[in-house]
Coordinates of C-alpha atoms in Angstrom, one line a residue:
X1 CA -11.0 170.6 -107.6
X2 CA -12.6 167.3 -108.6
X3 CA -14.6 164.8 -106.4
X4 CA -12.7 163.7 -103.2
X5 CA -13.6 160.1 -104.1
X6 CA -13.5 158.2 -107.5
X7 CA -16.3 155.9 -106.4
X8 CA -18.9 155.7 -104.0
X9 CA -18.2 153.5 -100.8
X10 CA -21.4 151.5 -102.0
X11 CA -19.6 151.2 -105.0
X12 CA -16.3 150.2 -103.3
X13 CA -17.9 148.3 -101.2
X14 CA -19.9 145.8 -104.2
X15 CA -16.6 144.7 -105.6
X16 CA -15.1 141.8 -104.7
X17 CA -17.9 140.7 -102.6
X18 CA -18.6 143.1 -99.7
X19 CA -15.1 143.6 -98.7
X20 CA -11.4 143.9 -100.4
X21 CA -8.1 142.8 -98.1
X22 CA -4.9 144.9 -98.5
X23 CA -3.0 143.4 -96.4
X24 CA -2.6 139.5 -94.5
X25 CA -1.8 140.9 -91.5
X26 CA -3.9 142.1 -88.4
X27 CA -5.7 144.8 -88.8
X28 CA -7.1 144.0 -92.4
X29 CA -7.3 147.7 -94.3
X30 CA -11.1 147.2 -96.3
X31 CA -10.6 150.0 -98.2
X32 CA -8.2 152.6 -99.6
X33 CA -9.7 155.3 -101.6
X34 CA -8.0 158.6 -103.0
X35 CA -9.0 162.4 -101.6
X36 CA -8.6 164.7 -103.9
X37 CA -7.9 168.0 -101.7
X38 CA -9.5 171.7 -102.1
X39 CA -6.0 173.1 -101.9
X40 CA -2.5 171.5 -102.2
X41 CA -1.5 170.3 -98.3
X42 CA -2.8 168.4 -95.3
X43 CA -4.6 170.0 -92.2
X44 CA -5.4 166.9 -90.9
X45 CA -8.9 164.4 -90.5
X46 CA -11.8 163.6 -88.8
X47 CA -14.9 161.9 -88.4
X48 CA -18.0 162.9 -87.3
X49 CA -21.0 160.3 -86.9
X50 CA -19.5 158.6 -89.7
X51 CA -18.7 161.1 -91.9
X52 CA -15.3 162.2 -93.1
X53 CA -14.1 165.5 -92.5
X54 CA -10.8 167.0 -94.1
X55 CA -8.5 170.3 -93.9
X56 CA -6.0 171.6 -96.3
X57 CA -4.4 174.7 -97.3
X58 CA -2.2 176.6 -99.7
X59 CA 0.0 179.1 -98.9
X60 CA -3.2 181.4 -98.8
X61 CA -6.4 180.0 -98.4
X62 CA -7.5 176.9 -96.4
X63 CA -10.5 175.1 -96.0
X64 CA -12.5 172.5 -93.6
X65 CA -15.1 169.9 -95.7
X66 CA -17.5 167.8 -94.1
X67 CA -18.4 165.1 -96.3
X68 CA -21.9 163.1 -96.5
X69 CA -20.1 159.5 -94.9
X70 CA -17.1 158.5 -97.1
X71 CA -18.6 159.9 -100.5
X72 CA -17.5 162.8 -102.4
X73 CA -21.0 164.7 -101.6
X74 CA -20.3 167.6 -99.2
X75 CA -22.3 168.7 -96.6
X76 CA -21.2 172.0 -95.1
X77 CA -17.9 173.6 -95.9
X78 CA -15.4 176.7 -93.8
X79 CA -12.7 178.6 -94.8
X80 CA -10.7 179.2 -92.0
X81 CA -8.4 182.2 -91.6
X82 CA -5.9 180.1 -89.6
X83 CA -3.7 177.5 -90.9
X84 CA -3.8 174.1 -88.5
X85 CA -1.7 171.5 -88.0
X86 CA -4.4 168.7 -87.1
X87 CA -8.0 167.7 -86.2
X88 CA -10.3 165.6 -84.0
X89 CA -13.8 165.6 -83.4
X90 CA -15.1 165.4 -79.6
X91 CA -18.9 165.1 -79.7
X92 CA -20.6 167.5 -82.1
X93 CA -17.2 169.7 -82.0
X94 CA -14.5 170.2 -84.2
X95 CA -10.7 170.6 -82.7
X96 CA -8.1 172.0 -84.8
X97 CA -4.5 172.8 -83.3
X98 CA -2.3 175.4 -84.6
X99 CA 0.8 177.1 -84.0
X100 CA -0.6 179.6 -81.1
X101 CA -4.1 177.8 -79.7
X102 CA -6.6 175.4 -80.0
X103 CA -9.7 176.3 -82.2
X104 CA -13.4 175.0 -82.2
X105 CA -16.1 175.0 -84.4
X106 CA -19.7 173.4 -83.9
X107 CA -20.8 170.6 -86.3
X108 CA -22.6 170.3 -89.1
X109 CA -22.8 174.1 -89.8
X110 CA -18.6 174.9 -88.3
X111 CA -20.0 177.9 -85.8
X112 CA -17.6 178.9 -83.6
X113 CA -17.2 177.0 -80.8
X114 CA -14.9 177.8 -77.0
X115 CA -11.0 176.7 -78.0
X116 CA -8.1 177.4 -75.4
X117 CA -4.7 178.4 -75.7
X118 CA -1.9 176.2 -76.3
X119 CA 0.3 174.5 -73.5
X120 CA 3.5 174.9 -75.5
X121 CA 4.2 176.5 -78.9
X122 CA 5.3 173.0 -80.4
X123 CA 1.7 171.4 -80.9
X124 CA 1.5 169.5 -83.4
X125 CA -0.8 166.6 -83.3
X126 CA -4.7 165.9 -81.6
X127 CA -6.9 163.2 -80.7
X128 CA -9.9 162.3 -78.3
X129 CA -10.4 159.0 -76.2
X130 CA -14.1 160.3 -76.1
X131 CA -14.0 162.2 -72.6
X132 CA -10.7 164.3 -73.1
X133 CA -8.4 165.9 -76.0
X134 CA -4.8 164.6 -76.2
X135 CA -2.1 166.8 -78.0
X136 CA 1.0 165.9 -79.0
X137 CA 3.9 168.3 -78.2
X138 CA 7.1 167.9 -80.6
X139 CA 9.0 170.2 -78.2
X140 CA 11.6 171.7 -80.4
X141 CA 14.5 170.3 -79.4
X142 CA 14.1 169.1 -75.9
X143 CA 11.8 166.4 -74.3
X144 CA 8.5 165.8 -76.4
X145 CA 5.3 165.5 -74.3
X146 CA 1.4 164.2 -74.4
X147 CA -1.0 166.0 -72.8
X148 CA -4.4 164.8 -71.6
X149 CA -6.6 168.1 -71.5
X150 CA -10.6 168.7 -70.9
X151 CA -12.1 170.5 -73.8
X152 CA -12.1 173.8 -71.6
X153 CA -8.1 173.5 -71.3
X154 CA -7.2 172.2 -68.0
X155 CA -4.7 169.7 -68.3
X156 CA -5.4 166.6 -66.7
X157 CA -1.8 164.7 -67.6
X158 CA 1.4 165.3 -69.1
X159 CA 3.2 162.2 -70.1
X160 CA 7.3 163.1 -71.0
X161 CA 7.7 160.4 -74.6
X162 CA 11.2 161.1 -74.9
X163 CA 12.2 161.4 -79.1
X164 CA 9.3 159.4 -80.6
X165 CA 8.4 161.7 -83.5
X166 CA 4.9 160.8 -84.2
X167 CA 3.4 161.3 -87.6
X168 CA -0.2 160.1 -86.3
X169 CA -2.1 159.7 -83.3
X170 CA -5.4 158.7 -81.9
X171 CA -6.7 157.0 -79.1
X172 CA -9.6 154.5 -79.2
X173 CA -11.2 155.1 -75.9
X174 CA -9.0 152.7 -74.0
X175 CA -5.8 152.9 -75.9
X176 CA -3.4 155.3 -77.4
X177 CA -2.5 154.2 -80.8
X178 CA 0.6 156.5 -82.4
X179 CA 2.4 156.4 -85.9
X180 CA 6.1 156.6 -86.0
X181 CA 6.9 156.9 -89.6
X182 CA 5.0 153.9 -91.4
X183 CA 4.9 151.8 -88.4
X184 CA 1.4 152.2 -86.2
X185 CA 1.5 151.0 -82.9
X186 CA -1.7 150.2 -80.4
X187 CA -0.6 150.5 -76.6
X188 CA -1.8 148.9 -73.7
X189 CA -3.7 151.4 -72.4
X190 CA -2.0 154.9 -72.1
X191 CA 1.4 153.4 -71.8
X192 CA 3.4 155.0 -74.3
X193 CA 5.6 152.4 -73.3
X194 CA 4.3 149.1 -73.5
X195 CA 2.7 147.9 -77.3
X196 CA 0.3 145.2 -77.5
X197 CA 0.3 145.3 -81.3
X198 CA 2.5 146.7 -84.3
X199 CA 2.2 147.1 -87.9
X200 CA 3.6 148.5 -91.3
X201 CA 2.4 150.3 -93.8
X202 CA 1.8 148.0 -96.7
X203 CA 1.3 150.1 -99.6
X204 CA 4.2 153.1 -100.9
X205 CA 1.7 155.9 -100.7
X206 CA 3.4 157.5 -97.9
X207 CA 3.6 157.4 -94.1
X208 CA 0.2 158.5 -92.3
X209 CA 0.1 162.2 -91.5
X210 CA -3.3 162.4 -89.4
X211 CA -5.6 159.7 -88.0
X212 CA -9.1 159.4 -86.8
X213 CA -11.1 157.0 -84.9
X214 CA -14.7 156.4 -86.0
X215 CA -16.3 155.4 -82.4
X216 CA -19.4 153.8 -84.1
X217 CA -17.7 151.5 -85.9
X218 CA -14.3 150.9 -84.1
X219 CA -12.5 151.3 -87.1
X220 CA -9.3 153.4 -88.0
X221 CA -8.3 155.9 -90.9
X222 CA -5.2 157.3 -91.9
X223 CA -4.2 160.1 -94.0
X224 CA -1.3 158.9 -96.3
X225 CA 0.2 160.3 -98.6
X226 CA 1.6 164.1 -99.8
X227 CA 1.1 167.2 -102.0
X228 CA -1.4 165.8 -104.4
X229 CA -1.4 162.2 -103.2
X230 CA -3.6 161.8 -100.7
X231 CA -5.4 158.6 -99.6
X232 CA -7.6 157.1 -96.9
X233 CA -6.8 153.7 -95.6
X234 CA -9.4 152.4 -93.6
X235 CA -8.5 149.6 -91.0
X236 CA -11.2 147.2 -90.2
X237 CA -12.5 147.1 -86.5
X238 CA -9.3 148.3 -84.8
X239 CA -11.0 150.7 -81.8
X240 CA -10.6 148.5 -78.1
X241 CA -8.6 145.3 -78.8

């Protein structure tokens, strides 16, 4: 299909003088910018030493992309026989969670890297505070779960959520931050419990469906959007307030 990005982020970045504001509220989004998939669906983002990597999938074929930064120039590419739910990079590794284990591949060139089977069959979501992978259990049906687990698969933690439904999550290295439909929440710590900051989506484009932390710069994207209507909002400096 066409270029992931209608401009390049110098471009983006050169209008309005450096930096555009979405929203008045805390954290400012800089930029918002359209992807334009390889197939029709979601598998979920990442980034890796500031570039953006994105899944999707028909009801066929899927593929992985690693793009050069946030521009539309890719860099290395997979087709993956599984279909996955979600994605985070740990290091110079890829994670990708479907319905049966956790898969790996090695960055840039997406060599197969060690995964580990799935606590539960309800995985549905993945993140990294940098040291550890945590994945998001929907539990069909009964209690939904967190689980804090070393990239060789021993869990570490379990933390019981009750019914949150999360459409997002990531964790900055100090703080879990999860999406409940379009509201995105940054906890004090690991408490699922306690928030130190909330905010709503401010555009109609769609509640988030993956998110990624870029460690090097602190900030925060979000996958918005739906079957050919896909975005990236980035949020400006969000990673350890």
């Amino acid at each position: 299909m066409g270029g992931m990005i209608g401009t390049m982020r110098r471009d983006r970045m050169l209008r309005a003088g450096g930096r555009r504001t979405y929203s008045d509220q805390w954290p400012v989004a800089k930029d918002v910018f359209p992807i334009n998939l390889a197939y029709d669906y979601s598998m979920g983002i990442g980034i890796w030493n500031g570039n953006l990597i994105v899944g999707s999938r028909s009801s066929s074929y899927r593929k992985i992309r690693l793009y050069d930064g946030l521009t539309s120039s890719v860099i290395s590419t997979t087709d993956p026989t599984r279909t996955y739910d979600d994605m985070t990079v740990l290091g110079d590794v890829l994670y990708c969670v479907s319905s049966s284990s956790t898969w790996a591949y090695n960055l840039p060139d997406f060599s197969t890297a060690a995964g580990f089977g799935r606590p539960t069959p309800y995985i549905k979501l993945i993140c990294n505070d940098g040291e550890n992978l945590w994945l998001y259990d929907q539990a069909g049906g009964g209690s939904q779960n967190l689980f804090k687990i070393t990239p060789s698969g021993t869990i570490l933690e379990t933390k019981s959520i009750g019914y949150l439904g999360l459409s997002a999550i990531a964790h900055d290295g100090e703080n879990l931050i999860t999406t409940v439909g379009g509201v995105t929440r940054i906890h004090d710590g690991e408490d699922i419990d306690t928030v130190v900051h909330q905010w709503s989506r401010f555009h109609s484009m769609g509640s988030p469906v993956s998110a990624a932390i870029d460690f090097a710069s602190g900030d925060l994207l979000h996958q918005v959007g739906s079957r050919d209507n896909y975005h990236i909002v980035q949020y400006d400096g969000v990673a350890k307030v």
